[in-house]
PDB file of C-alpha atoms in Angstrom:
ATOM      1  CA  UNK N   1      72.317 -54.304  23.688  1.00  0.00           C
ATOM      2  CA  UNK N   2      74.888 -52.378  21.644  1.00  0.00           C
ATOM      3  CA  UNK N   3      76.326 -55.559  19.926  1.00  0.00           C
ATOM      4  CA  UNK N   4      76.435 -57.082  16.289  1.00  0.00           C
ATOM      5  CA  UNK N   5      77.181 -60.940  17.363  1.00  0.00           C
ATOM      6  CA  UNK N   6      78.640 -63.244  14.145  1.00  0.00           C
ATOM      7  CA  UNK N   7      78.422 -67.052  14.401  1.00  0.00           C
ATOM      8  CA  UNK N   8      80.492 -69.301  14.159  1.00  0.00           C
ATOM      9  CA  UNK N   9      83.959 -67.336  14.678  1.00  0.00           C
ATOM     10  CA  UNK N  10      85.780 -70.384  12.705  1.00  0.00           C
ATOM     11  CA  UNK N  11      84.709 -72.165   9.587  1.00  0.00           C
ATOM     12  CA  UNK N  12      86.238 -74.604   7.663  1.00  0.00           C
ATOM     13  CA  UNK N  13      84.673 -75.838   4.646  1.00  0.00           C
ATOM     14  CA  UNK N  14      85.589 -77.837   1.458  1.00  0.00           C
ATOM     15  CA  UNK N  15      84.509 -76.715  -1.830  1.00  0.00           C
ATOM     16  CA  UNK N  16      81.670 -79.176  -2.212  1.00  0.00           C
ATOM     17  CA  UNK N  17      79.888 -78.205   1.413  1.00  0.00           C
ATOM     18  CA  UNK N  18      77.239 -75.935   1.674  1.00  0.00           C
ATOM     19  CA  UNK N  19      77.755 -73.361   4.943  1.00  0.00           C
ATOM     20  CA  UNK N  20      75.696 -70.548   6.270  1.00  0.00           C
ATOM     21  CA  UNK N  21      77.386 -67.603   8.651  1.00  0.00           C
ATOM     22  CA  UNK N  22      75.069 -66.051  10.833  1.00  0.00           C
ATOM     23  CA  UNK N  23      74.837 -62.267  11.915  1.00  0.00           C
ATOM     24  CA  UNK N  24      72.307 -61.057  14.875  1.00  0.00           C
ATOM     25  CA  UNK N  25      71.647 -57.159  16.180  1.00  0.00           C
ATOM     26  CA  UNK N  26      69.375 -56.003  18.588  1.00  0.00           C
ATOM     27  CA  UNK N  27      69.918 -52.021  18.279  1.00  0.00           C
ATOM     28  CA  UNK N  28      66.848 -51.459  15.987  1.00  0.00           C
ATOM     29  CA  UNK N  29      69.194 -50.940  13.514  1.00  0.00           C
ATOM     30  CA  UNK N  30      67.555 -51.285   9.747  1.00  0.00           C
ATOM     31  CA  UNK N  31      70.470 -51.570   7.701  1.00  0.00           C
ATOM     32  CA  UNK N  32      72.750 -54.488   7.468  1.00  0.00           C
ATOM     33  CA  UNK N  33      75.964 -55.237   5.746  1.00  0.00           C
ATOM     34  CA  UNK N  34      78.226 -57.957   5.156  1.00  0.00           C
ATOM     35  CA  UNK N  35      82.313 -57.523   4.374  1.00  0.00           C
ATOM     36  CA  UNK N  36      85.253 -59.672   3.082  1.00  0.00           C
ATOM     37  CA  UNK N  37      88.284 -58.955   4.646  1.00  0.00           C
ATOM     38  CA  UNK N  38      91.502 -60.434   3.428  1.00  0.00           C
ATOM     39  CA  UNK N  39      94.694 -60.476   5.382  1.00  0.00           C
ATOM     40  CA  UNK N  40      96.203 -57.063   5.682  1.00  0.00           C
ATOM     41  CA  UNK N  41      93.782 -55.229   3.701  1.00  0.00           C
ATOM     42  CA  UNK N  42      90.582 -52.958   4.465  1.00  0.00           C
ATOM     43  CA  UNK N  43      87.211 -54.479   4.655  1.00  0.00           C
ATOM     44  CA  UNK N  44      85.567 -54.647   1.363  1.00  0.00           C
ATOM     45  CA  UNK N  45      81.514 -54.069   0.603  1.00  0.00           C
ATOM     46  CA  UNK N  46      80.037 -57.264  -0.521  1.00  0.00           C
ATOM     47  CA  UNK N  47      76.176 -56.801   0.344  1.00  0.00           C
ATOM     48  CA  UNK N  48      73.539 -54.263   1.965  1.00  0.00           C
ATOM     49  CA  UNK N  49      70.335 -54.961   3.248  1.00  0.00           C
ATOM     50  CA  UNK N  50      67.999 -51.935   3.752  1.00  0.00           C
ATOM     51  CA  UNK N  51      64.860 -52.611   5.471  1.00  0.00           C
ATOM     52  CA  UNK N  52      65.288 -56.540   5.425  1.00  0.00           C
ATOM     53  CA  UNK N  53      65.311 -55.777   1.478  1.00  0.00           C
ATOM     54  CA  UNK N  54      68.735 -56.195  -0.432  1.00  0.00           C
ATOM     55  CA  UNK N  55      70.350 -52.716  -1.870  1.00  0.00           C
ATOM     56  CA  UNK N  56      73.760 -53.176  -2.876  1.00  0.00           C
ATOM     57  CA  UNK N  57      75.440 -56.297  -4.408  1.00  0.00           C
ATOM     58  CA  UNK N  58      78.765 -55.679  -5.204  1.00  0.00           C
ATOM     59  CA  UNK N  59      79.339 -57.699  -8.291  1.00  0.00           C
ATOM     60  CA  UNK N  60      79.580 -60.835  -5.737  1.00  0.00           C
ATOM     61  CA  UNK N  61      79.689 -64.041  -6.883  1.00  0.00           C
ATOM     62  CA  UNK N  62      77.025 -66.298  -7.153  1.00  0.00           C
ATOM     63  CA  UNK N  63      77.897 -68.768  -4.640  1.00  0.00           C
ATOM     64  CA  UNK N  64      77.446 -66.378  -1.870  1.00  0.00           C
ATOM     65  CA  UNK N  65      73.850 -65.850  -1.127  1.00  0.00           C
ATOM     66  CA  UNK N  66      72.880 -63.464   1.353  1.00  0.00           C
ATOM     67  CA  UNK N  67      69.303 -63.192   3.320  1.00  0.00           C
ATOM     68  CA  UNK N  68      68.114 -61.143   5.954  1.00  0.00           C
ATOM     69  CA  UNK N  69      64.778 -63.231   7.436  1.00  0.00           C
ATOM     70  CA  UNK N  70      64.084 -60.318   9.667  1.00  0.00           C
ATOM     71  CA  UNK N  71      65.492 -56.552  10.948  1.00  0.00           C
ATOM     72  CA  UNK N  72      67.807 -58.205  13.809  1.00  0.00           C
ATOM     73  CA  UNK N  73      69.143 -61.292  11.830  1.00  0.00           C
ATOM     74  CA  UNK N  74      71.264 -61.404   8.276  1.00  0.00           C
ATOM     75  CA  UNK N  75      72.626 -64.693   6.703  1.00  0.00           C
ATOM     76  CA  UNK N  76      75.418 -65.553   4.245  1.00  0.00           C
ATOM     77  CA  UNK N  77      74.653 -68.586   2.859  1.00  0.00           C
ATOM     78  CA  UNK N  78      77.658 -70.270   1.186  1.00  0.00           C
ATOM     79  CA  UNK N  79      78.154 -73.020  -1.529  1.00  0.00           C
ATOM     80  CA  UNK N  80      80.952 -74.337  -3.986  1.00  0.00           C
ATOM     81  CA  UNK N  81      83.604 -71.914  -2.510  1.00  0.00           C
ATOM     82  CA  UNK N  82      86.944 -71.423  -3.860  1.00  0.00           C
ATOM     83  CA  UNK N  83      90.259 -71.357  -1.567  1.00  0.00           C
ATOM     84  CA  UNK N  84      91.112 -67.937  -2.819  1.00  0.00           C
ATOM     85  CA  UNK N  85      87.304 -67.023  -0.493  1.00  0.00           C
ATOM     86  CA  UNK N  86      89.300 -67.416   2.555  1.00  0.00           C
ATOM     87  CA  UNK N  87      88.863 -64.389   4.586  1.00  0.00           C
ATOM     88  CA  UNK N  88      87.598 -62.899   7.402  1.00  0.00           C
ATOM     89  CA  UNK N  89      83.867 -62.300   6.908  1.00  0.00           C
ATOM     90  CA  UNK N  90      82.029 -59.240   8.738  1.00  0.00           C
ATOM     91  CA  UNK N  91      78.531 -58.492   9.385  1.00  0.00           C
ATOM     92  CA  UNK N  92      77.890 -54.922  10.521  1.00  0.00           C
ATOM     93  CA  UNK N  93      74.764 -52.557  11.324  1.00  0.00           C
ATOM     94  CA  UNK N  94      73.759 -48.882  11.246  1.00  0.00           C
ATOM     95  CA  UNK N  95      71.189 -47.072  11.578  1.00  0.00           C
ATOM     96  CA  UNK N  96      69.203 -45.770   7.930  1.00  0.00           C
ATOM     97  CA  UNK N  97      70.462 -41.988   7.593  1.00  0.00           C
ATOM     98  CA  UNK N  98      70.186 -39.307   5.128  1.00  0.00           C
ATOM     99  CA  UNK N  99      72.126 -36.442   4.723  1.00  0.00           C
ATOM    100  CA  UNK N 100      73.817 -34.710   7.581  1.00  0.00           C
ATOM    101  CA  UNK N 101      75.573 -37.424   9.950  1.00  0.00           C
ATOM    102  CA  UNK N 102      76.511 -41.023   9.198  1.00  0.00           C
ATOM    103  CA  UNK N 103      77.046 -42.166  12.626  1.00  0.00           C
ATOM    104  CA  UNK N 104      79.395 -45.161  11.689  1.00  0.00           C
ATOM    105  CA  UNK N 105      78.267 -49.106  11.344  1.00  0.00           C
ATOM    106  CA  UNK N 106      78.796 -51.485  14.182  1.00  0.00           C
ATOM    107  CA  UNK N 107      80.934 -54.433  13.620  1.00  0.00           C
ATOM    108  CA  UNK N 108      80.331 -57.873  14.899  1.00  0.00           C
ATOM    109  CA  UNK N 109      83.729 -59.629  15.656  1.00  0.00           C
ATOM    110  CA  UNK N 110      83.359 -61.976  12.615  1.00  0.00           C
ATOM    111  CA  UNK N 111      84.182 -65.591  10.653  1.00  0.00           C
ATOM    112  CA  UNK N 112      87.024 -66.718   9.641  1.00  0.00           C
ATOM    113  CA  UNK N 113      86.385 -68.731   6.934  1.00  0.00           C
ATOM    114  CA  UNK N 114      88.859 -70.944   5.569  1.00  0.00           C
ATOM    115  CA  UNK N 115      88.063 -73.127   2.399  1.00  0.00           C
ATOM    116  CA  UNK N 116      90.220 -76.286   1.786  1.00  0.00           C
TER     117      UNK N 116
ATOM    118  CA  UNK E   1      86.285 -46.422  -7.551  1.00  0.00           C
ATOM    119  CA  UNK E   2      86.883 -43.777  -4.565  1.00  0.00           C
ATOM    120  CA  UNK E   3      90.172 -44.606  -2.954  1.00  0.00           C
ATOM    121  CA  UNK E   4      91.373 -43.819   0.425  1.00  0.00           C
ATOM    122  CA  UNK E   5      94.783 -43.788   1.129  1.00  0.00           C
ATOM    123  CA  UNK E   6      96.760 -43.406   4.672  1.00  0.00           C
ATOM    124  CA  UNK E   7      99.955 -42.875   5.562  1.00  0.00           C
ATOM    125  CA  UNK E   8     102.076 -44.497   7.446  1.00  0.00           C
ATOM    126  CA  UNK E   9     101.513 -48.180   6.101  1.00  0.00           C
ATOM    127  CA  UNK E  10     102.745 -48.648   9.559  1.00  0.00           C
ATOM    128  CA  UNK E  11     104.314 -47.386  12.535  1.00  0.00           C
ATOM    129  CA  UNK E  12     106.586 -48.624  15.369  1.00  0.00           C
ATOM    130  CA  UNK E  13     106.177 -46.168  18.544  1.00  0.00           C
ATOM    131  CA  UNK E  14     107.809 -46.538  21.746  1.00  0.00           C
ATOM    132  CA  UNK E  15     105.134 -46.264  24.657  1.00  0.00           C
ATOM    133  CA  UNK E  16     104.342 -42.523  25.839  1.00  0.00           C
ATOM    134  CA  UNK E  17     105.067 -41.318  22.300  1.00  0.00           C
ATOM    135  CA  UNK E  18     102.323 -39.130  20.182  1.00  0.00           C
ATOM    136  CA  UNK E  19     101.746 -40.754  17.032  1.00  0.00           C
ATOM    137  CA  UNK E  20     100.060 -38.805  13.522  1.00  0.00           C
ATOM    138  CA  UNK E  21      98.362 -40.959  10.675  1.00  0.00           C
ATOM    139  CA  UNK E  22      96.519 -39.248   7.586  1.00  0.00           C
ATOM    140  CA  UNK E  23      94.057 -40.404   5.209  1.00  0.00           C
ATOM    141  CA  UNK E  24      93.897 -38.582   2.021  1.00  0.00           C
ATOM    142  CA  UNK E  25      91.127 -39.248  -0.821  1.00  0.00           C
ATOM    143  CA  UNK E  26      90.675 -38.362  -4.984  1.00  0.00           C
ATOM    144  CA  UNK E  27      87.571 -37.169  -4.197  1.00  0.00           C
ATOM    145  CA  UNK E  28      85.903 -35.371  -1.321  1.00  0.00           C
ATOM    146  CA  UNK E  29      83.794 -36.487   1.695  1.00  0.00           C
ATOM    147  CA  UNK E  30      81.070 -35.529   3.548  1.00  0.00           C
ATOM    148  CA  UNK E  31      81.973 -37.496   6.525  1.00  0.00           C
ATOM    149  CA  UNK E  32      84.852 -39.016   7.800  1.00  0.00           C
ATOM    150  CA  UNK E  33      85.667 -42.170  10.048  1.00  0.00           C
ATOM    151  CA  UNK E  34      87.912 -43.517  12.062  1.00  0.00           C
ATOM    152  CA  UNK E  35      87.850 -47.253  12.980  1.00  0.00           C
ATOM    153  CA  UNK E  36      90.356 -49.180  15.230  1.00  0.00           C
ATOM    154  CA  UNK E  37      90.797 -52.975  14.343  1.00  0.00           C
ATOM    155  CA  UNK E  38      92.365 -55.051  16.990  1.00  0.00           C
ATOM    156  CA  UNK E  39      94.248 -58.549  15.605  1.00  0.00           C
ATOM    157  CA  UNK E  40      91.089 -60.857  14.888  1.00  0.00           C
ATOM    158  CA  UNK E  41      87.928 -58.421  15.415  1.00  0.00           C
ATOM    159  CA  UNK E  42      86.085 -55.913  13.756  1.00  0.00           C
ATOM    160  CA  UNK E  43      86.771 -52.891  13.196  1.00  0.00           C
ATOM    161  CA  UNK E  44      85.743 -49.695  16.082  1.00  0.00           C
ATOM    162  CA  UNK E  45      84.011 -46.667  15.424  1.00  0.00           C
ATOM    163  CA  UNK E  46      86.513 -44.122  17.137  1.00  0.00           C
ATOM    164  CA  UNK E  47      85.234 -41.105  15.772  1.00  0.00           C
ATOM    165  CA  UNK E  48      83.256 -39.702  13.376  1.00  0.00           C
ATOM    166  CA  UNK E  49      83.394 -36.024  11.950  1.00  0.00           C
ATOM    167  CA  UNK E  50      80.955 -33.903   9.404  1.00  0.00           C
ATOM    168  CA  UNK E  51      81.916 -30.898   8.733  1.00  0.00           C
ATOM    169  CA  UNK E  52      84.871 -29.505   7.137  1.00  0.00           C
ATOM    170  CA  UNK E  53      87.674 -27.967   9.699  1.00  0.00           C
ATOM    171  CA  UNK E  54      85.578 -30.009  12.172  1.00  0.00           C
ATOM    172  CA  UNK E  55      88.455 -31.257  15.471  1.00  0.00           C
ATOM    173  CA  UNK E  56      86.683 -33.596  17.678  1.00  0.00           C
ATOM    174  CA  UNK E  57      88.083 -35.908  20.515  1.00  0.00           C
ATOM    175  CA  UNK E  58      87.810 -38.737  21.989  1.00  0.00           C
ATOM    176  CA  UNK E  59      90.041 -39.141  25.108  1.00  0.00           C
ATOM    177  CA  UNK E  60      93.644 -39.635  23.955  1.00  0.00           C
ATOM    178  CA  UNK E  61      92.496 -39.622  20.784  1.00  0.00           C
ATOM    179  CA  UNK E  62      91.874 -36.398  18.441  1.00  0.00           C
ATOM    180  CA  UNK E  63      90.579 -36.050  14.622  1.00  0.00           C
ATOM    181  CA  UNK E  64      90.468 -33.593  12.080  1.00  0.00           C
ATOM    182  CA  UNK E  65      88.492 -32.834   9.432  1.00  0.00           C
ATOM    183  CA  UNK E  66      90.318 -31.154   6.413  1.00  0.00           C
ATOM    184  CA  UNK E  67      89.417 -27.920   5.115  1.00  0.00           C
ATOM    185  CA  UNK E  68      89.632 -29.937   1.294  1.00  0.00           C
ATOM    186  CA  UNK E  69      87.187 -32.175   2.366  1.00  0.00           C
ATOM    187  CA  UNK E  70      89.794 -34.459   0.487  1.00  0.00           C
ATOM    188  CA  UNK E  71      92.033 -35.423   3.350  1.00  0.00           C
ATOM    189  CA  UNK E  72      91.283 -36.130   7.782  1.00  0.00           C
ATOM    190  CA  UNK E  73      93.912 -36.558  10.176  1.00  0.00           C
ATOM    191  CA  UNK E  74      94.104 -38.673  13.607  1.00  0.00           C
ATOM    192  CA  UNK E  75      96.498 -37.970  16.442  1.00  0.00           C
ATOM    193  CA  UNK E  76      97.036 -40.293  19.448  1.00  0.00           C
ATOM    194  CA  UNK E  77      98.613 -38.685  22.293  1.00  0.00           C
ATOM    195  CA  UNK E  78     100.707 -40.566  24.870  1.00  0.00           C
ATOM    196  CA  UNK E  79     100.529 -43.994  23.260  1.00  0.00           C
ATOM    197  CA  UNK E  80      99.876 -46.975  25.259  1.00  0.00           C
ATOM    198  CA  UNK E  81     100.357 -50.867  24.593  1.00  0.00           C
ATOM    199  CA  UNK E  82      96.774 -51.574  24.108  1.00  0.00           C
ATOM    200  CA  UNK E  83      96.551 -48.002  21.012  1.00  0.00           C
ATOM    201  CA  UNK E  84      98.130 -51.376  18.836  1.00  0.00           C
ATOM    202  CA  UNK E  85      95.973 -52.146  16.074  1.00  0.00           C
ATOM    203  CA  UNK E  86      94.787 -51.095  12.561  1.00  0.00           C
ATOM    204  CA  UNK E  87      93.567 -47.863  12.149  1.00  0.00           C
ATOM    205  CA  UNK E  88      91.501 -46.896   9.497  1.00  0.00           C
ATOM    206  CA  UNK E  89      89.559 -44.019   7.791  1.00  0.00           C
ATOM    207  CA  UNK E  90      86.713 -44.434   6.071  1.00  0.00           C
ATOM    208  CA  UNK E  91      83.892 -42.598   4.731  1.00  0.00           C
ATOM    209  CA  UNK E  92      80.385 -42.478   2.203  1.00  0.00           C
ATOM    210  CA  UNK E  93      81.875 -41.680  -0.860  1.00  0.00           C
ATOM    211  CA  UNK E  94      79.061 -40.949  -3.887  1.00  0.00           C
ATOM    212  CA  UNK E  95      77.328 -43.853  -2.668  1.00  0.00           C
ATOM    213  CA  UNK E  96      75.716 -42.613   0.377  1.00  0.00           C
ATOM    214  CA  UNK E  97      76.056 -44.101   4.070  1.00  0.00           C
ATOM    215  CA  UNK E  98      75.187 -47.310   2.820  1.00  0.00           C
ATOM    216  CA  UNK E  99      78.380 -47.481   0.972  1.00  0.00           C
ATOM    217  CA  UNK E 100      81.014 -46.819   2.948  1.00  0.00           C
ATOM    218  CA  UNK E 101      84.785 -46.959   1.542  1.00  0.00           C
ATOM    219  CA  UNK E 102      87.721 -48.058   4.209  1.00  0.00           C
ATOM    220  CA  UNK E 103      91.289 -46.513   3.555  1.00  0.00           C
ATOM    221  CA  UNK E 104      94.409 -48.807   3.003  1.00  0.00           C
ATOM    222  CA  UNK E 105      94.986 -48.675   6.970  1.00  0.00           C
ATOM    223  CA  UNK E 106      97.833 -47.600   8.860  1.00  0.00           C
ATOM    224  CA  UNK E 107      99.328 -50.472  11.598  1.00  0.00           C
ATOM    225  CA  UNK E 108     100.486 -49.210  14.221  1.00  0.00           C
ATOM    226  CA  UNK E 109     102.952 -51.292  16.662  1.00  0.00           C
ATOM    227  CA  UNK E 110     104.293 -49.895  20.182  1.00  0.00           C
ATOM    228  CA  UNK E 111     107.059 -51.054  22.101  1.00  0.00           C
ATOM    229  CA  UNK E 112     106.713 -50.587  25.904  1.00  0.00           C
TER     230      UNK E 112
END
């Protein structure tokens, strides 16, 4: 299984409701991310998880709330969003590397979240 | 912040045409990517390269490494409809492989 599967690929949400997106890979991989992608622009870092543990948070606000429950799944938990957080939302996976070859992250096909 | 920027924004090819996009950086990398994003997916590891001067393929598809270490290049040879997309570089700038920058992106359109 060489896949990163996202659900659901469409969201719609109001401000008040409480959402989670859902990211699930099967490659062994031990590194997890999730990315905001607006419209025309490149995917942007928002959170990485390094052995199921969280490494990077990249100044994101507090209404997104990520979790990984386990190596294969990650979670973005979201609450009291703002219209302007309508994007397209990306998990990806990779395997943990050090020096010497990155090897790329796998993209699921993501959400597109739209907040009304 | 690290910034990657390519060139062309975009690109309208007719079909059969080679097509050449950069990526240029302000500071240099260790690695370089190349990702293809079709309209409503994520983004596709093409290729990846590691060492400087480095020219790998992958079918049509060919990328370069600069000497700088500041700059990669990615040449598609004999375009066909389905090369349409975003293409974009990417790389771990001074925050390792778990931090990995994307460039602006280049769109590239072709007519048959």
């Amino acid at each position: 299984d060489t896949e990163v599967t996202q659900t659901p690929k469409h969201l719609v949400m109001g401000m008040t409701n409480k959402k989670s997106l859902k990211c699930e890979q099967h490659m062994g991989h031990r590194a997890m991310y999730w990315y905001k992608q607006k419209a025309k622009k490149p995917p942007e870092l928002m959170f990485v998880y390094s052995y199921e543990k969280l490494s990077i948070n990249e100044s994101v606000p507090s209404r997104f709330s990520p979790e990984c429950p386990n190596s294969s799944l990650l979670n973005l938990h979201l609450h009291a969003l703002q219209p302007e957080d309508s994007a397209l939302y990306l998990c990806a996976s990779s395997q943990l590397v050090g020096t010497g070859g990155g090897g790329g992250y796998t993209f699921g096909s993501g959400t597109r979240l739209t907040v009304v | 912040g690290q910034q990657l920027n390519q060139s062309p924004q975009s690109m309208f090819i007719q079909e059969g045409e080679d097509v050449s996009m950069n990526c240029t950086s302000s500071s240099i990398f260790n690695t370089w990517l190349w990702y293809k994003q079709d309209p409503g997916e994520g983004p596709v590891l093409l290729i990846a390269l590691y060492k400087a001067g480095e020219l790998t393929s992958n079918g049509r598809l060919t990328a370069q490494f600069g000497i700088t270490r500041k700059d990669s290049f990615l040449n598609i040879s004999a375009s066909i409809p389905s090369d349409v997309g975003i293409y974009f570089c990417a790389g771990p700038g001074s925050g390792g492989y778990q931090k990995v920058t994307f460039g602006t992106g280049t769109k590239l359109q072709v007519i048959p």
